Tab-separated table of C-alpha atoms and ligand atoms in Angstrom:
chain	number	residue	atom	x	y	z
A	14	HIS	CA	49.342	40.197	-93.350
A	15	ALA	CA	49.148	44.436	-93.357
A	16	LYS	CA	45.865	43.400	-95.141
A	17	GLU	CA	44.902	39.971	-92.261
A	18	ASN	CA	45.932	43.179	-89.664
A	19	GLY	CA	43.533	45.977	-90.419
A	20	LYS	CA	41.256	42.636	-90.217
A	21	ASN	CA	41.879	41.666	-87.224
A	22	LYS	CA	42.364	45.087	-85.619
A	23	ALA	CA	38.827	46.031	-87.692
A	24	VAL	CA	37.509	43.242	-86.243
A	25	PHE	CA	38.610	43.648	-82.780
A	26	CYS	CA	36.627	47.419	-83.001
A	27	SER	CA	33.191	45.966	-83.723
A	28	SER	CA	33.301	43.753	-80.388
A	29	GLU	CA	35.073	46.469	-78.676
A	30	LEU	CA	31.947	48.211	-78.972
A	31	LYS	CA	29.126	45.686	-79.070
A	32	ALA	CA	30.676	44.712	-75.547
A	33	ALA	CA	30.164	48.623	-74.812
A	34	GLN	CA	26.630	48.418	-76.456
A	35	ASN	CA	26.053	45.575	-74.592
A	36	ARG	CA	27.498	46.993	-70.828
A	37	GLU	CA	25.251	50.060	-72.082
A	38	THR	CA	22.408	48.363	-71.992
A	39	ALA	CA	22.315	45.444	-68.724
A	40	LEU	CA	22.552	49.297	-66.737
A	41	SER	CA	19.898	51.009	-68.967
A	42	ASN	CA	18.017	47.985	-67.416
A	43	ASP	CA	19.066	47.783	-64.145
A	44	LEU	CA	18.863	51.841	-64.070
A	45	TYR	CA	15.040	50.128	-64.089
A	46	GLN	CA	14.661	48.722	-60.572
A	47	ALA	CA	17.581	51.221	-59.422
A	48	ILE	CA	15.101	53.938	-58.182
A	49	GLU	CA	12.624	51.756	-55.843
A	50	GLN	CA	15.358	49.390	-54.341
A	51	GLY	CA	16.718	52.702	-53.001
A	52	GLN	CA	19.981	52.479	-54.752
A	53	LEU	CA	20.129	56.160	-55.875
A	54	SER	CA	21.361	58.646	-53.593
A	55	LEU	CA	21.956	62.689	-53.809
A	56	HIS	CA	25.163	64.068	-52.293
A	57	TYR	CA	25.577	67.826	-51.499
A	58	GLN	CA	27.961	70.145	-52.608
A	59	PRO	CA	28.629	73.160	-50.373
A	60	GLN	CA	28.799	76.037	-51.784
A	61	VAL	CA	31.123	78.496	-50.388
A	62	ASP	CA	31.931	82.429	-50.176
A	63	GLY	CA	35.109	82.555	-50.722
A	64	ARG	CA	35.913	85.665	-48.969
A	65	THR	CA	34.043	84.000	-45.850
A	66	GLY	CA	33.747	80.332	-45.528
A	67	GLU	CA	30.349	81.069	-44.806
A	68	ILE	CA	28.126	78.205	-46.881
A	69	VAL	CA	25.232	80.245	-49.032
A	70	GLY	CA	24.170	77.383	-51.020
A	71	LEU	CA	24.187	73.827	-51.995
A	72	GLU	CA	24.239	71.788	-54.931
A	73	ALA	CA	22.516	68.084	-55.338
A	74	LEU	CA	24.456	65.959	-57.194
A	75	ALA	CA	22.840	62.006	-57.955
A	76	ARG	CA	25.221	59.234	-56.707
A	77	TRP	CA	23.801	55.123	-58.031
A	78	ASP	CA	25.174	52.500	-55.923
A	79	HIS	CA	25.021	49.832	-58.348
A	80	PRO	CA	24.709	46.302	-56.823
A	81	GLN	CA	27.188	44.763	-58.141
A	82	LEU	CA	29.439	47.596	-59.835
A	83	GLY	CA	29.459	49.913	-56.562
A	84	LEU	CA	29.123	53.958	-57.913
A	85	ILE	CA	28.183	54.828	-61.032
A	86	SER	CA	28.791	58.336	-62.051
A	87	PRO	CA	25.995	60.504	-63.059
A	88	GLY	CA	27.703	61.444	-66.525
A	89	VAL	CA	27.601	58.074	-66.819
A	90	PHE	CA	23.661	57.335	-65.812
A	91	ILE	CA	21.234	60.589	-67.083
A	92	PRO	CA	22.377	60.497	-70.645
A	93	ILE	CA	20.760	56.885	-70.655
A	94	ALA	CA	18.347	57.574	-68.794
A	95	GLU	CA	17.923	60.316	-70.654
A	96	LYS	CA	17.312	57.761	-73.876
A	97	ASN	CA	15.543	54.818	-72.518
A	98	GLY	CA	12.813	57.003	-70.766
A	99	LEU	CA	13.784	57.252	-67.418
A	100	ILE	CA	14.713	60.555	-67.077
A	101	ASN	CA	11.799	62.283	-66.182
A	102	GLU	CA	10.981	59.609	-63.282
A	103	LEU	CA	14.542	59.671	-62.471
A	104	GLY	CA	14.014	64.051	-61.827
A	105	ASP	CA	11.855	63.878	-59.990
A	106	TRP	CA	12.719	61.476	-57.720
A	107	VAL	CA	15.805	63.869	-57.053
A	108	LEU	CA	13.644	67.394	-56.809
A	109	ARG	CA	11.476	65.317	-53.865
A	110	GLU	CA	14.550	64.216	-52.195
A	111	ALA	CA	16.311	66.953	-52.379
A	112	CYS	CA	13.486	69.324	-51.304
A	113	ARG	CA	12.294	66.427	-48.419
A	114	GLN	CA	16.147	66.659	-47.091
A	115	ASN	CA	16.427	70.426	-46.942
A	116	LYS	CA	12.542	70.259	-45.208
A	117	ALA	CA	14.363	67.868	-42.466
A	118	TRP	CA	17.567	70.345	-41.942
A	119	GLU	CA	14.804	72.498	-41.087
A	120	MET	CA	13.201	70.758	-39.157
A	121	MET	CA	16.624	70.227	-37.218
A	122	GLY	CA	16.881	74.174	-37.028
A	123	LEU	CA	19.574	73.396	-40.027
A	124	GLY	CA	18.061	75.502	-43.069
A	125	PRO	CA	15.905	75.756	-44.702
A	126	MET	CA	19.262	75.883	-47.187
A	127	ARG	CA	19.285	76.695	-50.910
A	128	ILE	CA	19.399	73.973	-52.384
A	129	SER	CA	20.701	73.631	-56.648
A	130	VAL	CA	19.245	70.963	-58.529
A	131	ASN	CA	19.956	69.645	-61.856
A	132	PHE	CA	17.873	69.305	-64.271
A	133	SER	CA	18.914	68.059	-68.373
A	134	MET	CA	17.254	70.147	-71.241
A	135	VAL	CA	14.851	67.112	-72.062
A	136	GLN	CA	13.533	66.920	-68.326
A	137	PHE	CA	13.141	70.511	-68.455
A	138	MET	CA	11.224	70.066	-71.335
A	139	ALA	CA	9.593	67.689	-70.814
A	140	ALA	CA	5.538	68.505	-70.649
A	141	GLY	CA	3.543	69.440	-67.169
A	142	ILE	CA	7.339	70.410	-65.507
A	143	VAL	CA	6.271	73.614	-63.791
A	144	PRO	CA	3.394	71.909	-62.271
A	145	ARG	CA	5.249	69.540	-61.073
A	146	ILE	CA	7.920	71.374	-59.358
A	147	ALA	CA	5.209	73.266	-57.629
A	148	ALA	CA	3.983	70.489	-56.494
A	149	VAL	CA	6.894	69.183	-54.860
A	150	ILE	CA	7.626	73.004	-53.141
A	151	GLN	CA	4.027	72.824	-51.919
A	152	GLU	CA	4.516	68.865	-50.595
A	153	PHE	CA	7.289	70.199	-48.091
A	154	ASP	CA	5.896	73.765	-47.353
A	155	LEU	CA	9.343	74.708	-48.233
A	156	LYS	CA	9.790	78.460	-49.685
A	157	PRO	CA	9.790	78.868	-53.730
A	158	LYS	CA	13.189	80.566	-53.297
A	159	THR	CA	15.410	78.129	-50.954
A	160	LEU	CA	15.044	76.195	-54.623
A	161	VAL	CA	17.530	76.463	-57.740
A	162	VAL	CA	16.843	74.934	-61.182
A	163	GLU	CA	19.752	74.660	-62.729
A	164	ILE	CA	19.560	73.788	-66.971
A	165	THR	CA	22.684	73.511	-68.438
A	166	GLU	CA	22.372	75.087	-71.981
A	167	SER	CA	22.005	73.438	-74.950
A	168	ILE	CA	23.263	73.638	-78.356
A	169	ASN	CA	21.017	70.483	-79.184
A	170	VAL	CA	18.123	73.452	-78.304
A	171	TYR	CA	14.488	72.816	-80.265
A	172	ASP	CA	12.803	75.083	-78.879
A	173	PHE	CA	13.432	78.384	-77.704
A	174	THR	CA	10.440	79.748	-76.782
A	175	GLN	CA	8.795	76.419	-75.250
A	176	ILE	CA	12.323	77.233	-72.682
A	177	ASP	CA	11.314	80.397	-72.107
A	178	GLN	CA	7.634	80.210	-71.565
A	179	THR	CA	9.422	77.804	-69.143
A	180	VAL	CA	11.782	79.894	-66.961
A	181	GLN	CA	8.537	82.663	-67.072
A	182	ASP	CA	6.505	80.316	-65.677
A	183	LEU	CA	8.861	78.829	-63.068
A	184	LYS	CA	10.286	82.934	-62.503
A	185	LYS	CA	6.035	82.970	-61.634
A	186	LEU	CA	6.483	79.853	-59.125
A	187	GLY	CA	9.675	82.065	-57.356
A	188	VAL	CA	11.964	79.772	-57.963
A	189	ALA	CA	15.375	80.762	-58.798
A	190	ILE	CA	17.220	79.626	-62.489
A	191	SER	CA	20.101	79.688	-63.067
A	192	ILE	CA	22.784	78.031	-66.129
A	193	ASP	CA	25.479	75.905	-65.456
A	194	ASP	CA	28.259	75.384	-67.469
A	195	PHE	CA	28.608	78.818	-68.894
A	196	GLY	CA	30.011	78.945	-71.359
A	197	THR	CA	30.775	76.072	-73.214
A	198	GLU	CA	27.246	75.919	-75.146
A	199	TYR	CA	25.575	78.112	-77.224
A	200	SER	CA	24.354	81.143	-75.630
A	201	SER	CA	23.242	84.259	-77.289
A	202	LEU	CA	23.777	87.383	-75.040
A	203	ASP	CA	20.358	88.401	-76.794
A	204	ARG	CA	18.499	85.309	-74.998
A	205	LEU	CA	20.327	86.327	-71.359
A	206	LYS	CA	18.766	89.779	-71.510
A	207	ASN	CA	15.553	89.368	-71.912
A	208	LEU	CA	15.053	85.631	-69.572
A	209	PRO	CA	14.737	86.055	-65.646
A	210	VAL	CA	17.520	84.347	-65.103
A	211	ASP	CA	19.540	84.570	-61.469
A	212	GLU	CA	22.480	82.808	-61.951
A	213	ILE	CA	24.788	81.290	-64.390
A	214	LYS	CA	27.949	78.734	-63.643
A	215	ILE	CA	30.693	79.382	-64.521
A	216	ASP	CA	32.227	76.172	-65.923
A	217	LYS	CA	35.508	73.833	-64.227
A	218	ARG	CA	36.535	74.510	-67.731
A	219	PHE	CA	37.082	77.818	-67.555
A	220	ILE	CA	38.808	77.503	-64.171
A	221	ASP	CA	41.148	75.012	-64.474
A	222	GLY	CA	42.953	77.060	-66.852
A	223	LEU	CA	43.451	79.457	-63.727
A	224	PRO	CA	45.505	81.481	-62.817
A	225	LYS	CA	48.114	81.565	-65.829
A	226	ASP	CA	45.891	80.484	-69.473
A	227	VAL	CA	45.572	83.581	-71.034
A	228	SER	CA	42.232	82.393	-72.341
A	229	SER	CA	40.455	80.611	-69.345
A	230	ILE	CA	41.233	84.382	-67.909
A	231	GLY	CA	39.712	86.666	-71.173
A	232	ILE	CA	36.293	83.849	-70.978
A	233	ILE	CA	36.445	84.204	-66.976
A	234	ARG	CA	36.797	88.198	-67.051
A	235	ALA	CA	34.215	88.684	-69.455
A	236	ILE	CA	31.476	86.324	-67.439
A	237	ILE	CA	32.013	88.268	-64.775
A	238	ALA	CA	31.424	91.341	-66.099
A	239	LEU	CA	28.154	90.100	-67.783
A	240	ALA	CA	27.036	88.945	-64.755
A	241	GLU	CA	27.361	92.633	-63.869
A	242	ILE	CA	25.361	93.958	-66.619
A	243	PHE	CA	22.809	91.572	-65.533
A	244	ASP	CA	23.314	92.097	-61.984
A	245	LEU	CA	23.355	88.298	-61.801
A	246	GLU	CA	24.889	86.310	-59.777
A	247	LEU	CA	27.978	83.975	-60.044
A	248	VAL	CA	29.150	80.776	-59.117
A	249	ALA	CA	32.696	79.593	-59.817
A	250	GLU	CA	32.749	75.720	-60.290
A	251	GLY	CA	35.764	73.255	-60.156
A	252	VAL	CA	37.924	75.612	-57.547
A	253	GLU	CA	40.744	73.661	-56.668
A	254	THR	CA	43.331	75.747	-55.542
A	255	GLU	CA	43.889	78.547	-53.192
A	256	GLU	CA	44.997	80.828	-57.195
A	257	GLN	CA	42.434	79.712	-58.548
A	258	LEU	CA	40.679	80.980	-55.453
A	259	GLU	CA	42.731	84.537	-54.694
A	260	PHE	CA	41.815	85.181	-58.924
A	261	LEU	CA	37.989	84.692	-58.416
A	262	LEU	CA	37.760	86.892	-55.499
A	263	ALA	CA	40.319	89.676	-56.820
A	264	ALA	CA	38.390	89.296	-60.254
A	265	GLY	CA	34.937	90.022	-57.936
A	266	CYS	CA	33.886	86.451	-58.253
A	267	ARG	CA	32.457	85.370	-54.561
A	268	VAL	CA	30.037	81.850	-55.324
A	269	ILE	CA	32.462	79.122	-54.898
A	270	GLN	CA	32.348	75.477	-55.200
A	271	GLY	CA	34.392	72.912	-55.760
A	272	TYR	CA	37.092	71.110	-53.971
A	273	TYR	CA	39.011	73.639	-52.551
A	274	PHE	CA	36.619	73.229	-49.181
A	275	TYR	CA	34.059	70.812	-50.047
A	276	PRO	CA	33.667	67.987	-51.876
A	277	PRO	CA	30.146	66.385	-52.817
A	278	LEU	CA	29.602	65.311	-49.064
A	279	SER	CA	26.958	62.571	-47.957
A	280	ALA	CA	23.234	64.354	-45.672
A	281	GLU	CA	24.968	62.610	-43.762
A	282	ALA	CA	28.127	65.358	-43.565
A	283	VAL	CA	25.827	68.129	-44.285
A	284	GLY	CA	24.085	67.384	-41.347
A	285	ASP	CA	26.968	66.642	-39.272
A	286	LEU	CA	29.014	70.000	-41.016
A	287	LEU	CA	25.811	72.457	-40.847
A	288	ARG	CA	25.133	71.122	-37.497
A	289	THR	CA	29.082	71.932	-36.374
A	290	ILE	CA	28.803	75.403	-37.476
A	291	HIS	CA	25.547	76.748	-35.878
A	292	GLU	CA	27.260	75.656	-32.395
A	293	GLN	CA	30.444	77.596	-33.572
A	294	ARG	CA	28.130	80.754	-34.121
A	295	ARG	CA	25.208	80.222	-30.332
A	296	VAL	CA	29.497	79.851	-28.692
B	302	C2E	P1	27.201	69.609	-62.864
B	302	C2E	O1	25.784	70.184	-62.652
B	302	C2E	O2	28.203	70.976	-63.837
B	302	C2E	O3	28.022	69.758	-61.593
B	302	C2E	C1	28.927	69.720	-60.966
B	302	C2E	C2	30.134	68.295	-61.555
B	302	C2E	O4	32.146	68.408	-61.339
B	302	C2E	C3	30.140	67.303	-60.000
B	302	C2E	O5	30.376	65.954	-60.778
B	302	C2E	C4	30.136	67.841	-58.997
B	302	C2E	O6	31.353	67.343	-58.117
B	302	C2E	C5	32.151	67.896	-59.443
B	302	C2E	N1	33.062	69.294	-59.393
B	302	C2E	C6	32.332	69.881	-58.909
B	302	C2E	N2	34.015	70.824	-57.583
B	302	C2E	C7	35.100	69.524	-58.479
B	302	C2E	C8	36.209	70.197	-58.477
B	302	C2E	O7	36.860	70.877	-57.300
B	302	C2E	N3	36.790	69.306	-59.311
B	302	C2E	C9	36.647	68.185	-59.913
B	302	C2E	N4	37.286	67.018	-60.239
B	302	C2E	N5	35.058	68.114	-60.721
B	302	C2E	C10	34.127	68.992	-59.408
B	302	C2E	P2	29.365	65.040	-60.760
B	302	C2E	O8	28.239	64.781	-59.051
B	302	C2E	O9	29.916	63.595	-61.494
B	302	C2E	O10	27.816	65.445	-61.148
B	302	C2E	C11	28.015	65.086	-62.888
B	302	C2E	C12	27.550	65.652	-63.771
B	302	C2E	O11	26.515	64.918	-64.196
B	302	C2E	C13	27.446	67.413	-63.135
B	302	C2E	O12	27.784	68.711	-63.323
B	302	C2E	C14	25.307	67.374	-63.916
B	302	C2E	O13	25.832	68.228	-65.112
B	302	C2E	C15	25.276	66.214	-64.215
B	302	C2E	N6	23.907	66.169	-62.107
B	302	C2E	C16	24.371	65.420	-61.646
B	302	C2E	N7	23.405	64.886	-60.867
B	302	C2E	C17	22.640	65.614	-61.691
B	302	C2E	C18	20.884	65.283	-61.129
B	302	C2E	O14	20.199	64.960	-59.721
B	302	C2E	N8	19.929	65.949	-62.120
B	302	C2E	C19	20.319	65.542	-63.583
B	302	C2E	N9	19.356	65.888	-64.417
B	302	C2E	N10	21.823	65.657	-64.045
B	302	C2E	C20	22.645	65.060	-63.081
B	303	MG	MG1	25.505	71.909	-61.692
B	304	MG	MG1	28.305	72.725	-64.110
B	305	MG	MG1	28.947	70.021	-65.578
């Protein structure tokens, strides 16, 4: 019987796997239409000065509203886009949309804001990435420093020289560069010292350990010290509680992104929020 069960289990597992693969293939196919048919959108999560509550930036986060399946998370569709070759087209759409929206807010007297846009390593390594970013900035007549290019440090990095060159070229263009999920993958301090990076983001997994977990505290204190030494801006991601906020402020990290202040919001909701803030200021 044991053998039979084992056999059944194996069959069950491989059919599960098959189903998962089928789902991924279906999503991969659907993604081709998603951009053209306007199923993608951007939400924007405010980054806040934790001491004053002032909004100091926004991170653009891609959303896919699938006609049958509903909202699909970027954690699911970005890796699919990297596999099926759509990532550059998708990334160009995200960048253009974020810049278009930023210009629109500026025209309404609500900006320009500092907007962070995520680039996966695959995108960042793609040929022509710097001229494409330059072209979009020019198209919408934005100040380069209003754009923050977020790259996730990655263990699977093949060609550091190329990455370093791209970072230098972007720097010349005047955009800001941020290292996302800092501390979770491979990062050499020597590279940090030599690269003209502007900002690092403390990953949510370390923030989750606050205010008690000793190793999270140690890592966060080390990252804050690094930021001071290398004169980098610092953003804490995934801050959900007042205890986490208090710890970070006391430890010297001011810029906070997380549900404690705001979740990612639709462009419309961000517009309303900025309008309210501007009106309060005028009073
Ligand atoms: P990320 O860049 O590290 O973005 C932060 C993620 O944490 C976002 O998830 C955000 O919604 C979530 N988050 C922020 N604050 C909190 C909090 O207080 N609690 C919790 N539980 N979560 C919080 P999201 O939007 O699902 O994005 C996941 C990842 O997908 C992003 O991680 C980023 O790596 C990637 N991504 C999103 N949009 C794009 C895009 O346009 N292009 C590329 N290449 N990647 C993207
Ligand atoms: Mg990010
Ligand atoms: Mg992150
Ligand atoms: Mg992340």
